[in-house]
mmCIF file of C-alpha atoms in Angstrom:
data_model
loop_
_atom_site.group_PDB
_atom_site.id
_atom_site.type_symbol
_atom_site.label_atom_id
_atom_site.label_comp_id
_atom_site.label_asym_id
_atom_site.label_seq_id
_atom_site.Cartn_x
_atom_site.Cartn_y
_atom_site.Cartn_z
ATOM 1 C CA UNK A 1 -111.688 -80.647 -1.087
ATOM 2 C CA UNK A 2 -110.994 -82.896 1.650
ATOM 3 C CA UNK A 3 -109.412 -86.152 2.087
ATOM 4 C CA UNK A 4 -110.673 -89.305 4.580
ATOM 5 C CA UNK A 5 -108.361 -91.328 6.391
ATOM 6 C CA UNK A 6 -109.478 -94.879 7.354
ATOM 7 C CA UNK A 7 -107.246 -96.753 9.439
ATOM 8 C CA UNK A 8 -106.442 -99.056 12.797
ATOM 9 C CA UNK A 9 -105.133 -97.432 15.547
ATOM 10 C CA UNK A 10 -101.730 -99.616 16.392
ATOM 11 C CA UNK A 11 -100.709 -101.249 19.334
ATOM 12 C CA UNK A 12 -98.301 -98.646 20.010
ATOM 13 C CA UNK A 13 -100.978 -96.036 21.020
ATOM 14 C CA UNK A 14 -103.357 -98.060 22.936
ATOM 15 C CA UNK A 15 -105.188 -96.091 25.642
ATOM 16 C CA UNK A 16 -103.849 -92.407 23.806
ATOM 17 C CA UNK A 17 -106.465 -89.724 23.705
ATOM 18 C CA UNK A 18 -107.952 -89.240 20.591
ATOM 19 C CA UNK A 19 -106.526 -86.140 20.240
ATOM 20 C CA UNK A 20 -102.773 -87.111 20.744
ATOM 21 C CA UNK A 21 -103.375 -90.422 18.567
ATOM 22 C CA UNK A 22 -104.302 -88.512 15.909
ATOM 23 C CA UNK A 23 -100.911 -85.869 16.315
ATOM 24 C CA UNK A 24 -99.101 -88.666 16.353
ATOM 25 C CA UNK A 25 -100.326 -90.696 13.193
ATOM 26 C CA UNK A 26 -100.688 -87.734 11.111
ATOM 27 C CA UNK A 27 -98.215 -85.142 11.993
ATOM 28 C CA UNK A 28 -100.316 -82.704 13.017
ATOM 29 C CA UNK A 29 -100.284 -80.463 16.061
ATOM 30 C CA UNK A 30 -102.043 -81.279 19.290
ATOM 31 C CA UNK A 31 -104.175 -78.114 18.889
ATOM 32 C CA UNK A 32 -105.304 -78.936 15.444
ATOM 33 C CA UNK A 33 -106.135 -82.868 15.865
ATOM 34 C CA UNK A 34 -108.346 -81.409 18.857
ATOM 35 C CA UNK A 35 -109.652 -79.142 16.649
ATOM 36 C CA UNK A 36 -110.632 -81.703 14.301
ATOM 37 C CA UNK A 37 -112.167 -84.087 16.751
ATOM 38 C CA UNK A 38 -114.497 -80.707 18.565
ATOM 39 C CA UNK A 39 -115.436 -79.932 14.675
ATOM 40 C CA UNK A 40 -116.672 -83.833 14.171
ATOM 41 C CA UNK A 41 -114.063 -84.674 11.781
ATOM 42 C CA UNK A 42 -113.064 -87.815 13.650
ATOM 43 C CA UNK A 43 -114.999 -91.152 14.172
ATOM 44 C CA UNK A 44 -113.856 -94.380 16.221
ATOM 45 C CA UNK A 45 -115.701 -97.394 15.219
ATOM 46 C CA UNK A 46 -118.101 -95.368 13.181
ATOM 47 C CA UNK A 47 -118.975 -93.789 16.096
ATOM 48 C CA UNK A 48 -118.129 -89.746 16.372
ATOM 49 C CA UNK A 49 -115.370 -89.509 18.892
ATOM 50 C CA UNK A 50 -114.774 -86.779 21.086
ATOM 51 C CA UNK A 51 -110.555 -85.274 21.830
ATOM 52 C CA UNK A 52 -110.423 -86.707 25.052
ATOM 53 C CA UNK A 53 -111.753 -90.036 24.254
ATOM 54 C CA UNK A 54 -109.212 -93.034 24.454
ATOM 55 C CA UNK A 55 -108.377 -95.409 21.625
ATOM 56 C CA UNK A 56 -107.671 -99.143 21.648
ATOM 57 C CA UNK A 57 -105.458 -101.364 19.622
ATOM 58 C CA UNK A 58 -107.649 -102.069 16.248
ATOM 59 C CA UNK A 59 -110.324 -99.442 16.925
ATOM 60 C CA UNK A 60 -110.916 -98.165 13.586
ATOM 61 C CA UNK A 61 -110.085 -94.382 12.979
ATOM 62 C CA UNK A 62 -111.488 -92.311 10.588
ATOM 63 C CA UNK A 63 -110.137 -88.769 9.646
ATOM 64 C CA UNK A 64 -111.771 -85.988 7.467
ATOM 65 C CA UNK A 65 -108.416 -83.843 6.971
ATOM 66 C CA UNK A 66 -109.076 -80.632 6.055
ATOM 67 C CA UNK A 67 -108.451 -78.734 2.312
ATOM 68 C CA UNK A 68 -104.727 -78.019 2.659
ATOM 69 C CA UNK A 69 -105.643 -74.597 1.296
ATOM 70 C CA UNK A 70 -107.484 -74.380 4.947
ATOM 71 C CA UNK A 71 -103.683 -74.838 6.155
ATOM 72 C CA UNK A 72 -103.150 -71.057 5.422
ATOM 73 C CA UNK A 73 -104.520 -69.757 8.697
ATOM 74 C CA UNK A 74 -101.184 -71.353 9.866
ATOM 75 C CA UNK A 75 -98.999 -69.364 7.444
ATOM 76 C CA UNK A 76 -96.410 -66.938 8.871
ATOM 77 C CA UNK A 77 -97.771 -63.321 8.050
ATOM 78 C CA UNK A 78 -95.295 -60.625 8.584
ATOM 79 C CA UNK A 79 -96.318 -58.588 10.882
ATOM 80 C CA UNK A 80 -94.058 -55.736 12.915
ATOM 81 C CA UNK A 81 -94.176 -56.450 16.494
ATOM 82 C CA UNK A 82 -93.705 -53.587 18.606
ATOM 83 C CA UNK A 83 -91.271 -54.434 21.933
ATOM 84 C CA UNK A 84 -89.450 -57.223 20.878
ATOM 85 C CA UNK A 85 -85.953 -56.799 20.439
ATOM 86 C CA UNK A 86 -83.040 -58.387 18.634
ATOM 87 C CA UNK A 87 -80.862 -59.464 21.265
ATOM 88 C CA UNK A 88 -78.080 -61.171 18.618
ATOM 89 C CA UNK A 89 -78.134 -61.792 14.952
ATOM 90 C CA UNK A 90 -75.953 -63.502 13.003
ATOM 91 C CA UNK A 91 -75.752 -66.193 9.837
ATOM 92 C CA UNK A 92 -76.754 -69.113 12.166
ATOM 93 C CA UNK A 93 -79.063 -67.591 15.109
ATOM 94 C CA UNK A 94 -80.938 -64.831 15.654
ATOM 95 C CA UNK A 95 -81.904 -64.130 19.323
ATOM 96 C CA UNK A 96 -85.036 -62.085 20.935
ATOM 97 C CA UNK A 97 -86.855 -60.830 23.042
ATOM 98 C CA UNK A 98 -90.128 -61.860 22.821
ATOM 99 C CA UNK A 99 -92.966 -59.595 24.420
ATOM 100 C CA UNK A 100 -95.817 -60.081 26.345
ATOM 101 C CA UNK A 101 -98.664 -60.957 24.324
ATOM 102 C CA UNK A 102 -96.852 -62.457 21.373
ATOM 103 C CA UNK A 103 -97.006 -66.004 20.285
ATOM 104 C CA UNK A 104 -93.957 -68.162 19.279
ATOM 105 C CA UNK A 105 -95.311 -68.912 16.072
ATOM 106 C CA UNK A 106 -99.112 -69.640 14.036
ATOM 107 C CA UNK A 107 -101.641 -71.989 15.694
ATOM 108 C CA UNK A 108 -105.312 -72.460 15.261
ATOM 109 C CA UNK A 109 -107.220 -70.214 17.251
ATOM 110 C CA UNK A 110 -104.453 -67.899 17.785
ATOM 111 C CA UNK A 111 -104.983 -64.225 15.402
ATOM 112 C CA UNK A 112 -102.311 -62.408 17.518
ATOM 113 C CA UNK A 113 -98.678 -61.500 16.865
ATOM 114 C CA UNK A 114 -95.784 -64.398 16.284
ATOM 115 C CA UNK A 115 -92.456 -64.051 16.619
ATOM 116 C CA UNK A 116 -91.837 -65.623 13.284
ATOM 117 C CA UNK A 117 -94.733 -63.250 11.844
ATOM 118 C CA UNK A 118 -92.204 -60.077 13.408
ATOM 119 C CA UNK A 119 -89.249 -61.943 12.484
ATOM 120 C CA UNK A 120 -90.522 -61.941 8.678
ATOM 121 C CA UNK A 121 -92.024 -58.465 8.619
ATOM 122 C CA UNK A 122 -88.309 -57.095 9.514
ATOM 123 C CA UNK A 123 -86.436 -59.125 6.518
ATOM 124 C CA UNK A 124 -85.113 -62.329 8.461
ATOM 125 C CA UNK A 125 -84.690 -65.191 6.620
ATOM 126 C CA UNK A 126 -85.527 -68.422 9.137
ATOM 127 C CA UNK A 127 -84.848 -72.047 8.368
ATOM 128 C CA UNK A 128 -87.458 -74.286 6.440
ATOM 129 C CA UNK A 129 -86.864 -77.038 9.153
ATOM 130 C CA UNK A 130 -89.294 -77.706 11.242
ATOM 131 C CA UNK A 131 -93.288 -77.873 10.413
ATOM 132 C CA UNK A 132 -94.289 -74.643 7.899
ATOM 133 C CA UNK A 133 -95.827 -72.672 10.368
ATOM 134 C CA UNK A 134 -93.095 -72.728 12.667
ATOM 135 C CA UNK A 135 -90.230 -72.980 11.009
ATOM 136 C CA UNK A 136 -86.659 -72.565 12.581
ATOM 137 C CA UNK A 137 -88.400 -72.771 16.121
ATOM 138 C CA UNK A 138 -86.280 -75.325 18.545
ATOM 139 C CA UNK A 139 -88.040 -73.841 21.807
ATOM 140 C CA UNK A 140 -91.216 -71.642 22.503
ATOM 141 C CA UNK A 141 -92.458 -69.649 25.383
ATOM 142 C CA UNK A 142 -96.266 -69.019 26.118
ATOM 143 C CA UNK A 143 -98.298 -66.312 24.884
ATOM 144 C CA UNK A 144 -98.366 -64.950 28.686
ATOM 145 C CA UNK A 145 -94.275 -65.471 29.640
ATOM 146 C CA UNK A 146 -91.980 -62.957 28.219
ATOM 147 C CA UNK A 147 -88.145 -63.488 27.750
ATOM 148 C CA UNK A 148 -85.763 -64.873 25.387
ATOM 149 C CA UNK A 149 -85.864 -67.238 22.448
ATOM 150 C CA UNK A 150 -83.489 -68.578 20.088
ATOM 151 C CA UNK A 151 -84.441 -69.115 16.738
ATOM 152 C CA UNK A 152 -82.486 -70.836 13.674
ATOM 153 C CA UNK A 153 -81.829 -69.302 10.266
ATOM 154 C CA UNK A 154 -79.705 -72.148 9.053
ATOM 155 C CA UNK A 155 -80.754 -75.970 8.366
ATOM 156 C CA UNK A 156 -77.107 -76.515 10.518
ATOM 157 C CA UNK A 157 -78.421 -74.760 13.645
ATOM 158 C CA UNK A 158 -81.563 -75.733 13.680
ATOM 159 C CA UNK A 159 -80.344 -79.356 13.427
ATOM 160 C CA UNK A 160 -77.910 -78.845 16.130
ATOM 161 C CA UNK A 161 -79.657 -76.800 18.887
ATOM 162 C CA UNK A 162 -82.252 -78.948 18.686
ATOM 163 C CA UNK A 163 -80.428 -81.905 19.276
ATOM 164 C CA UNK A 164 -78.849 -79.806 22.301
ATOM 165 C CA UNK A 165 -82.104 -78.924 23.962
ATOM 166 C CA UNK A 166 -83.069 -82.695 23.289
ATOM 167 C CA UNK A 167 -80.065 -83.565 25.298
ATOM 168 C CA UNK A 168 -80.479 -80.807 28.553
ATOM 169 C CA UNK A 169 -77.612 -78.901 27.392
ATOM 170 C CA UNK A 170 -79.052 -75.548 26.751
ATOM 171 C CA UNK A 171 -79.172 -73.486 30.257
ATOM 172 C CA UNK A 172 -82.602 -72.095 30.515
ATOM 173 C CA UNK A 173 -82.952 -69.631 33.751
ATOM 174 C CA UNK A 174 -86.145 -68.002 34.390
ATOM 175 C CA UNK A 175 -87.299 -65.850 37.266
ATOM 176 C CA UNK A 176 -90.678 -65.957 38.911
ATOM 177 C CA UNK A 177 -91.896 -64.405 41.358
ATOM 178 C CA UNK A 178 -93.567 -66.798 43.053
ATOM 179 C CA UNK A 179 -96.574 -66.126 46.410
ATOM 180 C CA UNK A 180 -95.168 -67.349 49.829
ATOM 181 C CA UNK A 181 -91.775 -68.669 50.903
ATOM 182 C CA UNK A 182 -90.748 -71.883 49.378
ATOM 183 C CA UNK A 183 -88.784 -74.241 51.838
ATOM 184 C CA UNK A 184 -86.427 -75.345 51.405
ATOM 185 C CA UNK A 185 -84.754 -72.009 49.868
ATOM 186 C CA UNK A 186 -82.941 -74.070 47.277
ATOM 187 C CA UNK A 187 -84.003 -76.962 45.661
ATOM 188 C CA UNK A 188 -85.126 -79.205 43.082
ATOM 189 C CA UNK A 189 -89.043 -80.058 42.113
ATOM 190 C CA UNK A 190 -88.881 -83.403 40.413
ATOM 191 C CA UNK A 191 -92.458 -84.867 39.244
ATOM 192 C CA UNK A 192 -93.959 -85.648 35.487
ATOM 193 C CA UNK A 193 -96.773 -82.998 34.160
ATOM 194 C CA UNK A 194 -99.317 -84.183 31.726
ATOM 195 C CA UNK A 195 -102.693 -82.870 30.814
ATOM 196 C CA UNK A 196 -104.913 -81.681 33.513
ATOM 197 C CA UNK A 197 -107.683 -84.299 33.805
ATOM 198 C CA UNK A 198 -111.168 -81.831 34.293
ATOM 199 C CA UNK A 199 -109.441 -78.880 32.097
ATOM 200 C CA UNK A 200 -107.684 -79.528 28.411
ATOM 201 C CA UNK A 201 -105.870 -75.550 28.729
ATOM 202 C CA UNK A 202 -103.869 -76.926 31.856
ATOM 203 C CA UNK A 203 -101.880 -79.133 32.893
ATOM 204 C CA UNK A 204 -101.095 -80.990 36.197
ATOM 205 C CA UNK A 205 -98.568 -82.815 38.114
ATOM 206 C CA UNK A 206 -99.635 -87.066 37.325
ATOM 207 C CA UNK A 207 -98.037 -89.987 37.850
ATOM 208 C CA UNK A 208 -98.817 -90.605 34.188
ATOM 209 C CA UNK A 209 -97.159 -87.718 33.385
ATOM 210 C CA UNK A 210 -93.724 -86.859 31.030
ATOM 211 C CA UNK A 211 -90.857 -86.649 33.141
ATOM 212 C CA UNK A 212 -90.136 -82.818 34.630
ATOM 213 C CA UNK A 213 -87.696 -81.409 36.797
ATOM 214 C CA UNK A 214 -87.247 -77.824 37.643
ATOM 215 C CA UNK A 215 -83.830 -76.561 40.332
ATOM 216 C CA UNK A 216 -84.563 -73.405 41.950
ATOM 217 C CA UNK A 217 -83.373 -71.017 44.403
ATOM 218 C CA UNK A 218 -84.596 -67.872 46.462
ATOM 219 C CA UNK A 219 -83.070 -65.042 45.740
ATOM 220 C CA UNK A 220 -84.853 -62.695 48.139
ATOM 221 C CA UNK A 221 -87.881 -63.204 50.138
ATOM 222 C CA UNK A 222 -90.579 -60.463 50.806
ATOM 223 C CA UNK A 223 -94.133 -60.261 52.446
ATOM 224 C CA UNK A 224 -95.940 -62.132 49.920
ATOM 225 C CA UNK A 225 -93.985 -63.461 47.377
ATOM 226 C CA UNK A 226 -90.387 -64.505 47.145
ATOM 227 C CA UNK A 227 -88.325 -63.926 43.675
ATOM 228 C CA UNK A 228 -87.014 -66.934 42.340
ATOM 229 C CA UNK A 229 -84.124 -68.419 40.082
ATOM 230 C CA UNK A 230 -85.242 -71.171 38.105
ATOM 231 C CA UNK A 231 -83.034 -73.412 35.773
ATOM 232 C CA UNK A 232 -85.321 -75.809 33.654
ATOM 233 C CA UNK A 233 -83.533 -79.215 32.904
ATOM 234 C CA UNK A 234 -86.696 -80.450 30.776
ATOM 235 C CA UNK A 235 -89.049 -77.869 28.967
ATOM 236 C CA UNK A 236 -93.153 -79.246 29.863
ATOM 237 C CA UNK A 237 -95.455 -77.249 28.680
ATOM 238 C CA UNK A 238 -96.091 -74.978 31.444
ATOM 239 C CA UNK A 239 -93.792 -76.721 33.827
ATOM 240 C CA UNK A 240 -92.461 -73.844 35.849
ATOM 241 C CA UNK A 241 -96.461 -72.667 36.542
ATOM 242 C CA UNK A 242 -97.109 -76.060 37.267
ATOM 243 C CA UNK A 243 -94.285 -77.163 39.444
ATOM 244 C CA UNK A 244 -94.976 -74.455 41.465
ATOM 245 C CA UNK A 245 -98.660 -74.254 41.672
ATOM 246 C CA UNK A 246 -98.676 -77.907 43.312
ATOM 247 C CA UNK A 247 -96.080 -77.002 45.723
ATOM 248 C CA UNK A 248 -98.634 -74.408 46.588
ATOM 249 C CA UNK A 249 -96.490 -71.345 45.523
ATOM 250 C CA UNK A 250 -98.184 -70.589 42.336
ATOM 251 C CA UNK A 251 -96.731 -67.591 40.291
ATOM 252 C CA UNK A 252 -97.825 -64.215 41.320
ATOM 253 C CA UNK A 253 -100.913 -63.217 38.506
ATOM 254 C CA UNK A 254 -101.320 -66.689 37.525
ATOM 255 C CA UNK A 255 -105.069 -66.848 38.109
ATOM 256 C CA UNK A 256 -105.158 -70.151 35.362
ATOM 257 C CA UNK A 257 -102.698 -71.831 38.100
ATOM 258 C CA UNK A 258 -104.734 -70.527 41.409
ATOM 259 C CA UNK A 259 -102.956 -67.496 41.962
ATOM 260 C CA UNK A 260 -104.731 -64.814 44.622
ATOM 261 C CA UNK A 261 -106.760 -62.806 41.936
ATOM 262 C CA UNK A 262 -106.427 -60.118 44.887
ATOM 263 C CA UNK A 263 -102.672 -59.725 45.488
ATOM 264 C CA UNK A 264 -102.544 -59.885 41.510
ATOM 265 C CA UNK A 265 -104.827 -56.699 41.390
ATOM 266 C CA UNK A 266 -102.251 -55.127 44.007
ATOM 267 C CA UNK A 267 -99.322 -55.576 41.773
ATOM 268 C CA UNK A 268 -100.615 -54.322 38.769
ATOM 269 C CA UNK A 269 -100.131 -58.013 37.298
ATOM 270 C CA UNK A 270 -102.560 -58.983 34.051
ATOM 271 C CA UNK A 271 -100.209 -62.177 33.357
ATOM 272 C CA UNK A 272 -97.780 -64.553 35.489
ATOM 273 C CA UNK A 273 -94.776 -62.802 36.674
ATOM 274 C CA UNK A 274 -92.628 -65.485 34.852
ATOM 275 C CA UNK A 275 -89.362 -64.294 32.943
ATOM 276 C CA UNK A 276 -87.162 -66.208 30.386
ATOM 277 C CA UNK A 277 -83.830 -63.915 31.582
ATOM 278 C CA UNK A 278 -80.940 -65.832 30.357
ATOM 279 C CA UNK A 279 -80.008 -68.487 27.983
ATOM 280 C CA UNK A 280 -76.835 -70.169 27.180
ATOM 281 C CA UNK A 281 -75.459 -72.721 24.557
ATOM 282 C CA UNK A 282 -72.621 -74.018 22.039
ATOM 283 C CA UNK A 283 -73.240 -71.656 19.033
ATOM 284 C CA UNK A 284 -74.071 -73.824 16.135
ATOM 285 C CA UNK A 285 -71.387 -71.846 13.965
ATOM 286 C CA UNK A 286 -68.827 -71.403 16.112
ATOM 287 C CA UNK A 287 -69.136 -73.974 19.373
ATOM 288 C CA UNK A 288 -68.640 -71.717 21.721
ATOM 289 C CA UNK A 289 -69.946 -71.699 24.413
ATOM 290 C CA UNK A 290 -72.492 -67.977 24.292
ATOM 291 C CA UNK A 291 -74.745 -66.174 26.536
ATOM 292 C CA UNK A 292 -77.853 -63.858 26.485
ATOM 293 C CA UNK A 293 -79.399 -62.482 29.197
ATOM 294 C CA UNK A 294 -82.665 -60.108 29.438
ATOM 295 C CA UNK A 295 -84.303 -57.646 31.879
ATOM 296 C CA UNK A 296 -87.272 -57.534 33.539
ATOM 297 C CA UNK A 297 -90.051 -55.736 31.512
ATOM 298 C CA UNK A 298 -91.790 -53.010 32.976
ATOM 299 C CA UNK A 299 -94.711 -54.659 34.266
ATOM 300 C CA UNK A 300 -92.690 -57.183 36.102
ATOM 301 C CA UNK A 301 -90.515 -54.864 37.429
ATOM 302 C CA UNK A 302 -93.545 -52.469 38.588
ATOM 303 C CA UNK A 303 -94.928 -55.385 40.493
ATOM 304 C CA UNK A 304 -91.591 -56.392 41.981
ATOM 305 C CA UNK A 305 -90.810 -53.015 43.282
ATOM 306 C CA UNK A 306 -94.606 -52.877 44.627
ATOM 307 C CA UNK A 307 -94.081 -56.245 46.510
ATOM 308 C CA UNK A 308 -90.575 -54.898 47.690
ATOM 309 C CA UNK A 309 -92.434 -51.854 48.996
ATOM 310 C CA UNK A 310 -94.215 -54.163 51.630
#
């Protein structure tokens, strides 16, 4: 069974992809709306429209939403996940460690490990807030960046942390290892990212863009690559890869982002060196003020100590 929408696309989304019109007007993901438009589910003045196409004020949109049953390739499915570690647990939080390789939580398209999907198979109970497939997720980290993650197990937190990353006040620091010597050593990359105009998996700096800045410092320089400190006072999709990539310092690995495929090879690296290594907020239970920090994995670190060796 499915079920046709017919409507008019407001003024409020004039010139919106048709992708991101459709997210917006019927709560769906980005992913999935595309996914609807590629599978010819979506006409625009009974015409079929394709994801990227643009929509006008009182263009006529029509929707074939799928069976909801079809939703349940976006259930959670508990499923062990092998590396990642509970970093703290307690009635309003739990923290991890998310491996390489894992995924935040269900999307289309994705048939790999979540960390809700781990989270479930070990007997955590998360909060319902949030969409079903990813509930008690306030912030996510790519399939390909490793690091740390707070999720909520109470409506209270969840409400409350993400209110605080809404507001910047959740420190963030990453560490990238990034090719060549930024100058200056310190500083702070301020320009919006939106979606990459010839490629729908990236994303680029645009004037059109949301609004991004990323601080960062050196923290020691070698032949290559220098090893960064990054504190993220937005959270783009991809922002540090990005940020970087157009300063022409891309992340060591990061072929998607223009990374030397060659250099990559040297280090061992099958993913961007990119490392969520500390996070800090007011605990939604308690508001204090807590910390969590987390090493290097072993493939970062073996490409680190490669780089170090000259």
């Amino acid at each position: 069974m499915t079920d046709t929408r017919t409507l008019l696309v407001p003024q409020g989304l004039e010139g919106e992809r048709v992708d991101a019109a459709i997210a917006r007007l019927f709560g769906l993901s980005r992913t999935r709306a595309a996914d609807l438009a590629a599978g010819g589910e979506v006409s625009l003045n009974h015409k079929a429209a394709g994801k990227s196409d643009r929509v006008s004020a009182g263009d006529l949109l029509e929707v074939t939403l799928p069976d909801p049953a079809a939703s349940a390739t976006l259930a959670i499915v508990a499923e062990p996940v092998p590396g990642m570690a509970i970093v703290h647990d307690d009635d309003d939080i739990v923290v991890v460690d998310k491996p390489v390789g894992v995924a935040a939580h269900p999307s289309v398209g994705w048939t790999g490990p979540t960390v809700l999907g781990g989270l479930a198979a070990a007997g955590y109970r998360i909060s319902t807030s949030g969409a079903s497939e990813r509930q008690g997720i306030v912030s996510r980290l790519d399939v390909g960046t490793s690091g740390l993650m707070v999720v909520c197990k109470s409506e209270r937190a969840y409400s409350l942390l993400k209110r605080a990353f809404k507001a910047r006040t959740v420190d963030k620091t990453y560490h990238a290892l990034v090719q060549g010597l930024p100058d200056p050593l310190v500083g702070t990359v301020d320009a919006p990212i939106g979606r990459h105009p010839g490629h729908d998996y990236k994303f680029a700096v645009k004037e059109s863009g949301k609004h991004a800045v990323t601080h960062y410092e050196v923290v020691e320089a070698f032949r290559h690559a220098s090893l960064l400190q990054i504190h993220l006072e937005t959270g783009r999709t991809h922002q540090i890869r990005v940020h970087f990539a157009a300063l022409h310092h891309p992340c060591c690995g990061d072929l998607t982002y223009g990374a030397d495929p060659r250099l990559a090879a040297r280090l061992g690296l099958e993913r961007q060196w990119l490392h969520a290594s500390g996070l800090g907020f007011d605990h939604p239970g308690t508001g204090a003020w807590v910390t969590y920090s987390s090493p290097f994995p072993p493939d970062l670190q073996h490409a680190l100590d490669v780089v170090s060796a000259g």
